[in-house]
mmCIF file of C-alpha atoms in Angstrom:
data_model
loop_
_atom_site.group_PDB
_atom_site.id
_atom_site.type_symbol
_atom_site.label_atom_id
_atom_site.label_comp_id
_atom_site.label_asym_id
_atom_site.label_seq_id
_atom_site.Cartn_x
_atom_site.Cartn_y
_atom_site.Cartn_z
ATOM 1 C CA MET Z 10 -103.227 -28.649 12.973
ATOM 2 C CA GLY Z 11 -101.647 -30.795 10.110
ATOM 3 C CA TYR Z 12 -99.047 -28.297 9.625
ATOM 4 C CA VAL Z 13 -98.277 -28.184 13.417
ATOM 5 C CA TYR Z 14 -98.199 -31.911 13.494
ATOM 6 C CA LEU Z 15 -95.768 -32.209 10.577
ATOM 7 C CA MET Z 16 -93.361 -29.451 12.065
ATOM 8 C CA MET Z 17 -93.540 -31.299 15.482
ATOM 9 C CA VAL Z 18 -92.601 -34.648 13.769
ATOM 10 C CA ALA Z 19 -89.685 -32.840 11.740
ATOM 11 C CA LEU Z 20 -88.395 -31.428 15.044
ATOM 12 C CA PHE Z 21 -88.721 -34.669 16.989
ATOM 13 C CA PHE Z 22 -87.061 -36.817 14.400
ATOM 14 C CA SER Z 23 -84.171 -34.316 13.941
ATOM 15 C CA PHE Z 24 -83.047 -35.380 17.486
ATOM 16 C CA GLY Z 25 -82.498 -38.875 16.431
ATOM 17 C CA GLY Z 26 -78.620 -38.566 15.924
ATOM 18 C CA THR Z 27 -78.381 -36.633 19.197
ATOM 19 C CA CYS Z 28 -80.083 -39.358 21.045
ATOM 20 C CA VAL Z 29 -77.957 -42.131 19.599
ATOM 21 C CA LYS Z 30 -74.781 -40.032 20.570
ATOM 22 C CA MET Z 31 -76.027 -39.759 24.109
ATOM 23 C CA ILE Z 32 -76.807 -43.471 24.482
ATOM 24 C CA LYS Z 33 -73.755 -44.866 22.534
ATOM 25 C CA PRO Z 34 -71.212 -44.586 25.257
ATOM 26 C CA TYR Z 35 -73.310 -47.081 27.285
ATOM 27 C CA PHE Z 36 -74.992 -49.416 24.797
ATOM 28 C CA ASP Z 37 -74.247 -50.799 21.441
ATOM 29 C CA PRO Z 38 -76.437 -50.263 18.359
ATOM 30 C CA SER Z 39 -78.399 -53.418 18.759
ATOM 31 C CA MET Z 40 -79.565 -52.397 22.195
ATOM 32 C CA ILE Z 41 -80.185 -48.829 21.077
ATOM 33 C CA THR Z 42 -82.495 -50.390 18.466
ATOM 34 C CA PHE Z 43 -84.249 -52.580 20.944
ATOM 35 C CA MET Z 44 -84.826 -49.764 23.437
ATOM 36 C CA ARG Z 45 -86.091 -47.328 20.720
ATOM 37 C CA PHE Z 46 -88.745 -49.803 19.734
ATOM 38 C CA PHE Z 47 -89.636 -51.195 23.258
ATOM 39 C CA VAL Z 48 -90.016 -47.659 24.691
ATOM 40 C CA GLY Z 49 -91.827 -46.741 21.595
ATOM 41 C CA VAL Z 50 -94.317 -49.449 22.220
ATOM 42 C CA LEU Z 51 -94.806 -48.203 25.879
ATOM 43 C CA TRP Z 52 -95.623 -44.764 24.618
ATOM 44 C CA LEU Z 53 -98.172 -46.033 22.008
ATOM 45 C CA LEU Z 54 -99.807 -48.231 24.911
ATOM 46 C CA LEU Z 55 -99.881 -45.111 27.017
ATOM 47 C CA LEU Z 56 -101.528 -43.098 24.152
ATOM 48 C CA LYS Z 57 -104.174 -45.771 23.803
ATOM 49 C CA ALA Z 58 -104.859 -45.640 27.512
ATOM 50 C CA VAL Z 59 -105.127 -41.842 27.453
ATOM 51 C CA LYS Z 60 -107.480 -41.938 24.424
ATOM 52 C CA HIS Z 61 -109.438 -44.792 25.995
ATOM 53 C CA GLN Z 62 -109.111 -46.573 22.575
ATOM 54 C CA SER Z 63 -109.793 -50.347 22.477
ATOM 55 C CA PHE Z 64 -108.706 -52.572 19.574
ATOM 56 C CA ARG Z 65 -111.227 -52.766 16.780
ATOM 57 C CA SER Z 66 -113.720 -55.502 16.769
ATOM 58 C CA ASP Z 67 -112.255 -57.138 13.711
ATOM 59 C CA PHE Z 68 -108.621 -56.791 15.043
ATOM 60 C CA ARG Z 69 -108.004 -60.535 15.493
ATOM 61 C CA ALA Z 70 -109.430 -61.512 12.039
ATOM 62 C CA SER Z 71 -107.225 -58.696 10.356
ATOM 63 C CA LEU Z 72 -104.195 -60.029 12.410
ATOM 64 C CA ARG Z 73 -104.836 -63.496 11.052
ATOM 65 C CA SER Z 74 -105.340 -62.337 7.434
ATOM 66 C CA HIS Z 75 -102.424 -59.729 7.192
ATOM 67 C CA TRP Z 76 -99.774 -61.080 9.570
ATOM 68 C CA LYS Z 77 -97.344 -61.604 6.733
ATOM 69 C CA TRP Z 78 -97.442 -57.725 5.935
ATOM 70 C CA LEU Z 79 -97.058 -56.940 9.758
ATOM 71 C CA ILE Z 80 -93.952 -59.175 9.972
ATOM 72 C CA PHE Z 81 -92.569 -57.656 6.787
ATOM 73 C CA GLY Z 82 -93.077 -54.252 8.049
ATOM 74 C CA ALA Z 83 -91.393 -55.053 11.423
ATOM 75 C CA LEU Z 84 -88.545 -56.700 9.832
ATOM 76 C CA SER Z 85 -88.016 -53.645 7.428
ATOM 77 C CA LYS Z 86 -88.194 -51.164 10.229
ATOM 78 C CA PHE Z 87 -85.776 -53.339 12.332
ATOM 79 C CA ALA Z 88 -83.301 -53.376 9.477
ATOM 80 C CA SER Z 89 -83.765 -49.607 8.977
ATOM 81 C CA TYR Z 90 -83.140 -48.689 12.486
ATOM 82 C CA MET Z 91 -80.287 -51.189 12.917
ATOM 83 C CA ALA Z 92 -78.468 -49.743 10.024
ATOM 84 C CA GLU Z 93 -79.181 -46.156 11.043
ATOM 85 C CA ASN Z 94 -78.175 -46.461 14.579
ATOM 86 C CA THR Z 95 -74.888 -48.305 13.687
ATOM 87 C CA ALA Z 96 -73.904 -45.637 11.245
ATOM 88 C CA LEU Z 97 -74.881 -42.859 13.645
ATOM 89 C CA SER Z 98 -72.768 -44.507 16.424
ATOM 90 C CA ILE Z 99 -69.777 -44.347 14.080
ATOM 91 C CA GLY Z 100 -70.060 -41.116 12.111
ATOM 92 C CA VAL Z 101 -71.612 -37.639 12.708
ATOM 93 C CA SER Z 102 -74.914 -36.971 14.398
ATOM 94 C CA TYR Z 103 -76.567 -35.580 11.264
ATOM 95 C CA GLY Z 104 -75.625 -38.399 8.903
ATOM 96 C CA ASN Z 105 -79.205 -39.910 8.927
ATOM 97 C CA ILE Z 106 -80.242 -36.927 6.820
ATOM 98 C CA LEU Z 107 -79.512 -39.295 3.945
ATOM 99 C CA VAL Z 108 -82.299 -41.693 5.024
ATOM 100 C CA GLN Z 109 -85.264 -39.560 3.733
ATOM 101 C CA PRO Z 110 -84.136 -39.076 0.027
ATOM 102 C CA VAL Z 111 -83.367 -42.843 -0.249
ATOM 103 C CA GLN Z 112 -86.799 -43.601 1.305
ATOM 104 C CA MET Z 113 -88.347 -41.281 -1.374
ATOM 105 C CA ILE Z 114 -86.458 -42.908 -4.322
ATOM 106 C CA LEU Z 115 -87.621 -46.290 -3.292
ATOM 107 C CA MET Z 116 -91.248 -45.241 -2.802
ATOM 108 C CA THR Z 117 -91.254 -43.724 -6.197
ATOM 109 C CA VAL Z 118 -89.785 -46.786 -7.688
ATOM 110 C CA LEU Z 119 -92.305 -48.979 -5.827
ATOM 111 C CA GLY Z 120 -95.053 -46.712 -6.817
ATOM 112 C CA ALA Z 121 -94.061 -46.906 -10.612
ATOM 113 C CA THR Z 122 -93.363 -50.679 -10.694
ATOM 114 C CA VAL Z 123 -95.732 -52.132 -8.145
ATOM 115 C CA LEU Z 124 -98.595 -49.698 -7.865
ATOM 116 C CA HIS Z 125 -98.277 -48.603 -11.533
ATOM 117 C CA GLU Z 126 -98.204 -45.027 -10.672
ATOM 118 C CA ALA Z 127 -97.430 -42.656 -13.643
ATOM 119 C CA MET Z 128 -94.023 -41.082 -13.685
ATOM 120 C CA ASN Z 129 -93.574 -37.537 -15.035
ATOM 121 C CA ARG Z 130 -90.648 -35.164 -15.585
ATOM 122 C CA TYR Z 131 -91.087 -33.722 -11.957
ATOM 123 C CA LYS Z 132 -90.493 -37.161 -10.347
ATOM 124 C CA TRP Z 133 -87.622 -38.144 -12.659
ATOM 125 C CA SER Z 134 -85.953 -34.718 -11.979
ATOM 126 C CA GLY Z 135 -86.522 -35.314 -8.225
ATOM 127 C CA VAL Z 136 -84.920 -38.785 -8.395
ATOM 128 C CA VAL Z 137 -81.855 -37.520 -10.142
ATOM 129 C CA LEU Z 138 -81.471 -34.533 -7.557
ATOM 130 C CA CYS Z 139 -81.951 -36.940 -4.649
ATOM 131 C CA VAL Z 140 -79.201 -39.304 -6.111
ATOM 132 C CA SER Z 141 -76.880 -36.430 -6.768
ATOM 133 C CA GLY Z 142 -77.440 -34.873 -3.317
ATOM 134 C CA ILE Z 143 -76.646 -38.243 -1.593
ATOM 135 C CA LEU Z 144 -73.432 -38.717 -3.524
ATOM 136 C CA LEU Z 145 -72.320 -35.156 -3.031
ATOM 137 C CA ILE Z 146 -72.873 -35.538 0.839
ATOM 138 C CA SER Z 147 -71.030 -38.784 0.801
ATOM 139 C CA TRP Z 148 -68.150 -37.537 -1.330
ATOM 140 C CA ASN Z 149 -67.871 -34.378 0.822
ATOM 141 C CA GLY Z 150 -64.777 -33.082 -1.268
ATOM 142 C CA LEU Z 151 -62.708 -36.096 -0.119
ATOM 143 C CA SER Z 152 -59.953 -37.886 -2.076
ATOM 144 C CA LEU Z 153 -61.105 -41.220 -3.941
ATOM 145 C CA ASP Z 154 -59.320 -43.298 -1.209
ATOM 146 C CA ALA Z 155 -61.221 -41.554 1.588
ATOM 147 C CA PHE Z 156 -64.541 -41.675 -0.402
ATOM 148 C CA LEU Z 157 -64.161 -45.443 -0.831
ATOM 149 C CA GLY Z 158 -63.201 -45.854 2.789
ATOM 150 C CA GLN Z 159 -65.343 -45.096 5.793
ATOM 151 C CA ASN Z 160 -67.519 -42.578 3.959
ATOM 152 C CA LEU Z 161 -68.845 -44.979 1.507
ATOM 153 C CA ALA Z 162 -69.489 -47.710 4.191
ATOM 154 C CA LEU Z 163 -71.540 -45.219 6.106
ATOM 155 C CA THR Z 164 -73.424 -44.047 3.121
ATOM 156 C CA LEU Z 165 -74.406 -47.696 2.230
ATOM 157 C CA LEU Z 166 -75.573 -48.107 5.952
ATOM 158 C CA TYR Z 167 -77.815 -45.130 5.429
ATOM 159 C CA VAL Z 168 -79.026 -46.416 2.067
ATOM 160 C CA LEU Z 169 -80.062 -49.686 3.809
ATOM 161 C CA ALA Z 170 -81.774 -47.661 6.481
ATOM 162 C CA GLY Z 171 -83.725 -45.666 3.828
ATOM 163 C CA ILE Z 172 -84.632 -48.876 1.978
ATOM 164 C CA GLY Z 173 -86.013 -50.416 5.191
ATOM 165 C CA ALA Z 174 -87.860 -47.148 5.938
ATOM 166 C CA GLY Z 175 -89.425 -47.187 2.495
ATOM 167 C CA LEU Z 176 -90.633 -50.841 2.776
ATOM 168 C CA PHE Z 177 -92.004 -50.077 6.135
ATOM 169 C CA ILE Z 178 -94.180 -47.335 4.884
ATOM 170 C CA PHE Z 179 -95.064 -49.743 1.922
ATOM 171 C CA ALA Z 180 -96.243 -52.368 4.565
ATOM 172 C CA GLN Z 181 -98.196 -49.754 6.381
ATOM 173 C CA LYS Z 182 -100.110 -48.889 3.162
ATOM 174 C CA LYS Z 183 -100.873 -52.569 2.606
ATOM 175 C CA VAL Z 184 -102.637 -52.943 5.976
ATOM 176 C CA ALA Z 185 -103.946 -49.290 6.342
ATOM 177 C CA ASP Z 186 -107.487 -50.271 5.287
ATOM 178 C CA HIS Z 187 -107.625 -53.212 7.900
ATOM 179 C CA PHE Z 188 -106.058 -51.591 10.985
ATOM 180 C CA ASP Z 189 -106.112 -48.398 12.874
ATOM 181 C CA ILE Z 190 -102.690 -46.724 12.375
ATOM 182 C CA LEU Z 191 -101.910 -46.840 16.120
ATOM 183 C CA ASP Z 192 -102.720 -50.563 16.296
ATOM 184 C CA SER Z 193 -100.715 -51.461 13.142
ATOM 185 C CA ASN Z 194 -97.644 -49.464 14.398
ATOM 186 C CA LEU Z 195 -98.118 -51.058 17.882
ATOM 187 C CA CYS Z 196 -97.940 -54.498 16.310
ATOM 188 C CA MET Z 197 -94.984 -54.008 14.025
ATOM 189 C CA PHE Z 198 -93.054 -52.149 16.670
ATOM 190 C CA ALA Z 199 -93.626 -54.886 19.163
ATOM 191 C CA MET Z 200 -92.345 -57.553 16.720
ATOM 192 C CA ALA Z 201 -89.300 -55.367 15.835
ATOM 193 C CA ALA Z 202 -88.492 -54.998 19.502
ATOM 194 C CA ALA Z 203 -88.612 -58.880 19.910
ATOM 195 C CA VAL Z 204 -86.353 -59.316 16.794
ATOM 196 C CA SER Z 205 -83.774 -56.637 17.917
ATOM 197 C CA PHE Z 206 -83.616 -58.035 21.494
ATOM 198 C CA LEU Z 207 -82.533 -61.392 19.893
ATOM 199 C CA VAL Z 208 -79.487 -59.690 17.893
ATOM 200 C CA PRO Z 209 -77.161 -59.300 20.906
ATOM 201 C CA VAL Z 210 -74.980 -62.479 21.058
ATOM 202 C CA SER Z 211 -72.986 -61.659 24.215
ATOM 203 C CA GLN Z 212 -73.643 -60.400 27.705
ATOM 204 C CA SER Z 213 -71.514 -57.262 26.984
ATOM 205 C CA SER Z 214 -74.009 -56.363 24.266
ATOM 206 C CA VAL Z 215 -76.943 -56.339 26.776
ATOM 207 C CA ILE Z 216 -75.277 -54.866 29.909
ATOM 208 C CA PRO Z 217 -73.950 -51.272 29.673
ATOM 209 C CA SER Z 218 -70.504 -50.638 29.714
ATOM 210 C CA ALA Z 219 -70.895 -48.195 32.698
ATOM 211 C CA MET Z 220 -73.784 -46.843 34.764
ATOM 212 C CA PRO Z 221 -75.769 -44.644 32.305
ATOM 213 C CA ASP Z 222 -76.081 -41.057 33.316
ATOM 214 C CA VAL Z 223 -79.328 -38.910 33.401
ATOM 215 C CA ARG Z 224 -78.707 -37.674 29.788
ATOM 216 C CA CYS Z 225 -78.644 -41.245 28.574
ATOM 217 C CA PHE Z 226 -81.974 -42.088 30.448
ATOM 218 C CA ILE Z 227 -83.660 -39.029 28.969
ATOM 219 C CA ALA Z 228 -82.389 -39.891 25.479
ATOM 220 C CA ILE Z 229 -83.702 -43.341 25.652
ATOM 221 C CA LEU Z 230 -87.210 -42.107 26.854
ATOM 222 C CA PHE Z 231 -87.271 -39.357 24.139
ATOM 223 C CA PHE Z 232 -85.930 -41.714 21.383
ATOM 224 C CA GLY Z 233 -88.876 -44.100 22.183
ATOM 225 C CA PHE Z 234 -91.296 -41.141 22.219
ATOM 226 C CA VAL Z 235 -90.070 -40.028 18.857
ATOM 227 C CA THR Z 236 -90.457 -43.576 17.436
ATOM 228 C CA GLY Z 237 -93.942 -44.236 18.793
ATOM 229 C CA ILE Z 238 -95.759 -40.866 18.965
ATOM 230 C CA GLY Z 239 -93.797 -39.390 15.979
ATOM 231 C CA PHE Z 240 -95.133 -41.818 13.616
ATOM 232 C CA TYR Z 241 -98.558 -41.563 14.937
ATOM 233 C CA LEU Z 242 -98.585 -37.749 14.571
ATOM 234 C CA ASN Z 243 -97.243 -38.117 10.975
ATOM 235 C CA ALA Z 244 -100.113 -40.400 10.032
ATOM 236 C CA LYS Z 245 -102.577 -38.020 11.661
ATOM 237 C CA ALA Z 246 -101.096 -34.899 9.724
ATOM 238 C CA ILE Z 247 -100.923 -36.477 6.241
ATOM 239 C CA PRO Z 248 -104.768 -36.210 5.564
ATOM 240 C CA LEU Z 249 -104.846 -32.698 6.748
ATOM 241 C CA VAL Z 250 -102.577 -30.944 4.429
ATOM 242 C CA SER Z 251 -101.649 -30.869 0.825
ATOM 243 C CA PHE Z 252 -99.416 -33.635 -0.554
ATOM 244 C CA GLN Z 253 -96.668 -31.118 -1.610
ATOM 245 C CA MET Z 254 -96.597 -29.573 1.800
ATOM 246 C CA VAL Z 255 -96.032 -32.976 3.623
ATOM 247 C CA ALA Z 256 -92.763 -33.400 1.670
ATOM 248 C CA LEU Z 257 -91.745 -29.915 2.171
ATOM 249 C CA LEU Z 258 -92.340 -29.744 6.028
ATOM 250 C CA GLN Z 259 -90.883 -33.262 6.521
ATOM 251 C CA SER Z 260 -87.602 -32.327 4.775
ATOM 252 C CA THR Z 261 -87.042 -29.446 7.306
ATOM 253 C CA MET Z 262 -85.793 -32.129 9.656
ATOM 254 C CA VAL Z 263 -82.517 -32.308 7.895
ATOM 255 C CA PHE Z 264 -81.794 -28.540 8.701
ATOM 256 C CA PHE Z 265 -82.712 -29.133 12.369
ATOM 257 C CA SER Z 266 -80.418 -32.264 12.449
ATOM 258 C CA LEU Z 267 -77.548 -30.200 10.912
ATOM 259 C CA ALA Z 268 -78.113 -27.404 13.580
ATOM 260 C CA TRP Z 269 -77.988 -29.879 16.543
ATOM 261 C CA GLY Z 270 -74.844 -31.501 15.089
ATOM 262 C CA ILE Z 271 -73.110 -27.887 15.222
ATOM 263 C CA LEU Z 272 -74.678 -26.843 18.621
ATOM 264 C CA PHE Z 273 -74.313 -29.996 20.642
ATOM 265 C CA PHE Z 274 -71.216 -31.820 19.131
ATOM 266 C CA HIS Z 275 -69.410 -28.965 17.410
ATOM 267 C CA GLU Z 276 -69.401 -31.019 14.231
ATOM 268 C CA SER Z 277 -68.184 -29.350 10.964
ATOM 269 C CA ILE Z 278 -70.750 -28.666 8.163
ATOM 270 C CA THR Z 279 -68.952 -28.220 4.734
ATOM 271 C CA GLY Z 280 -70.146 -26.483 1.587
ATOM 272 C CA TRP Z 281 -70.545 -29.935 -0.112
ATOM 273 C CA ILE Z 282 -72.949 -31.113 2.687
ATOM 274 C CA ILE Z 283 -75.032 -28.027 2.375
ATOM 275 C CA ALA Z 284 -75.054 -28.042 -1.451
ATOM 276 C CA GLY Z 285 -75.975 -31.871 -1.334
ATOM 277 C CA THR Z 286 -78.742 -31.341 1.356
ATOM 278 C CA LEU Z 287 -80.316 -28.521 -0.675
ATOM 279 C CA MET Z 288 -80.241 -30.757 -3.789
ATOM 280 C CA PHE Z 289 -82.087 -33.591 -2.168
ATOM 281 C CA VAL Z 290 -84.668 -31.472 -0.487
ATOM 282 C CA LEU Z 291 -85.477 -30.037 -3.781
ATOM 283 C CA GLY Z 292 -85.572 -33.556 -5.064
ATOM 284 C CA ILE Z 293 -87.993 -34.807 -2.346
ATOM 285 C CA PHE Z 294 -90.336 -31.828 -3.169
ATOM 286 C CA LEU Z 295 -90.327 -32.578 -6.964
ATOM 287 C CA ILE Z 296 -91.019 -36.290 -6.392
ATOM 288 C CA GLN Z 297 -94.132 -35.429 -4.470
ATOM 289 C CA HIS Z 298 -95.146 -32.491 -6.703
ATOM 290 C CA ARG Z 299 -98.400 -32.973 -8.387
ATOM 291 C CA PRO Z 300 -98.833 -30.505 -11.329
ATOM 292 C CA GLY Z 301 -102.102 -29.097 -11.881
ATOM 293 C CA LYS Z 302 -104.276 -29.948 -14.903
ATOM 294 C CA GLN Z 303 -103.552 -27.853 -17.914
ATOM 295 C CA PRO Z 304 -106.412 -25.843 -19.260
ATOM 296 C CA SER Z 305 -108.136 -27.191 -22.275
ATOM 297 C CA ALA Z 306 -107.668 -25.156 -25.568
#
């Protein structure tokens, strides 16, 4: 079931850009971010009800002891989604394929510097490939002036989104032994929803520009489902499959995202983007590769 969960998660998250493009004509990025968290919380509460799962007996004590990490995770995920949704609103629907390699680079750096995990030639090679793939996609064969214009700005937004996503996972790891994964995500997403609702500063930011159509409502519900249930399924899958397969199956999301961009929005995919995507997918796999022990002489 672990493989099924991961493929479902990859498929779900690949629709992120599609959802933003369907919601963007009516709501700005800050409200898209709020609705993604808010509806995600509703899906998680529904899941708890279906599972008849109550909060752990030590939930309040854990909340008092680890509230700083929960707030840190909430702010990190808010920054990640705010940057990602802003970039998706401006650029192509598959632009968020850059988030995953940035996240992996950050997690590798944090693992080496904070958790004192050993680096090896596989991880270093993976980091180089991820960075090269990101730069190749951002450049996309454009002139220097074009690269330093909107393309660079969008890339920086996705870099910020990847950093926020990596810090969120780091916060999840810090509280993993003290909370059920469903409850910790529920807390952090609820906090992030509250923060994102405070971002709009004008009435026009909150009220849609026109009456949303059916596609917009479906996209809002599905975007929240992806956020809430997607992360839950991902956490369920990780203990069930090998570490290398987690990275490999998660990275298939980028190919789905590219396909939806072509199919739904007729967006062009250049050879630069394909080459950069293949480079960072290989880089992600190498970063998480765990070489077996060499036989003793």
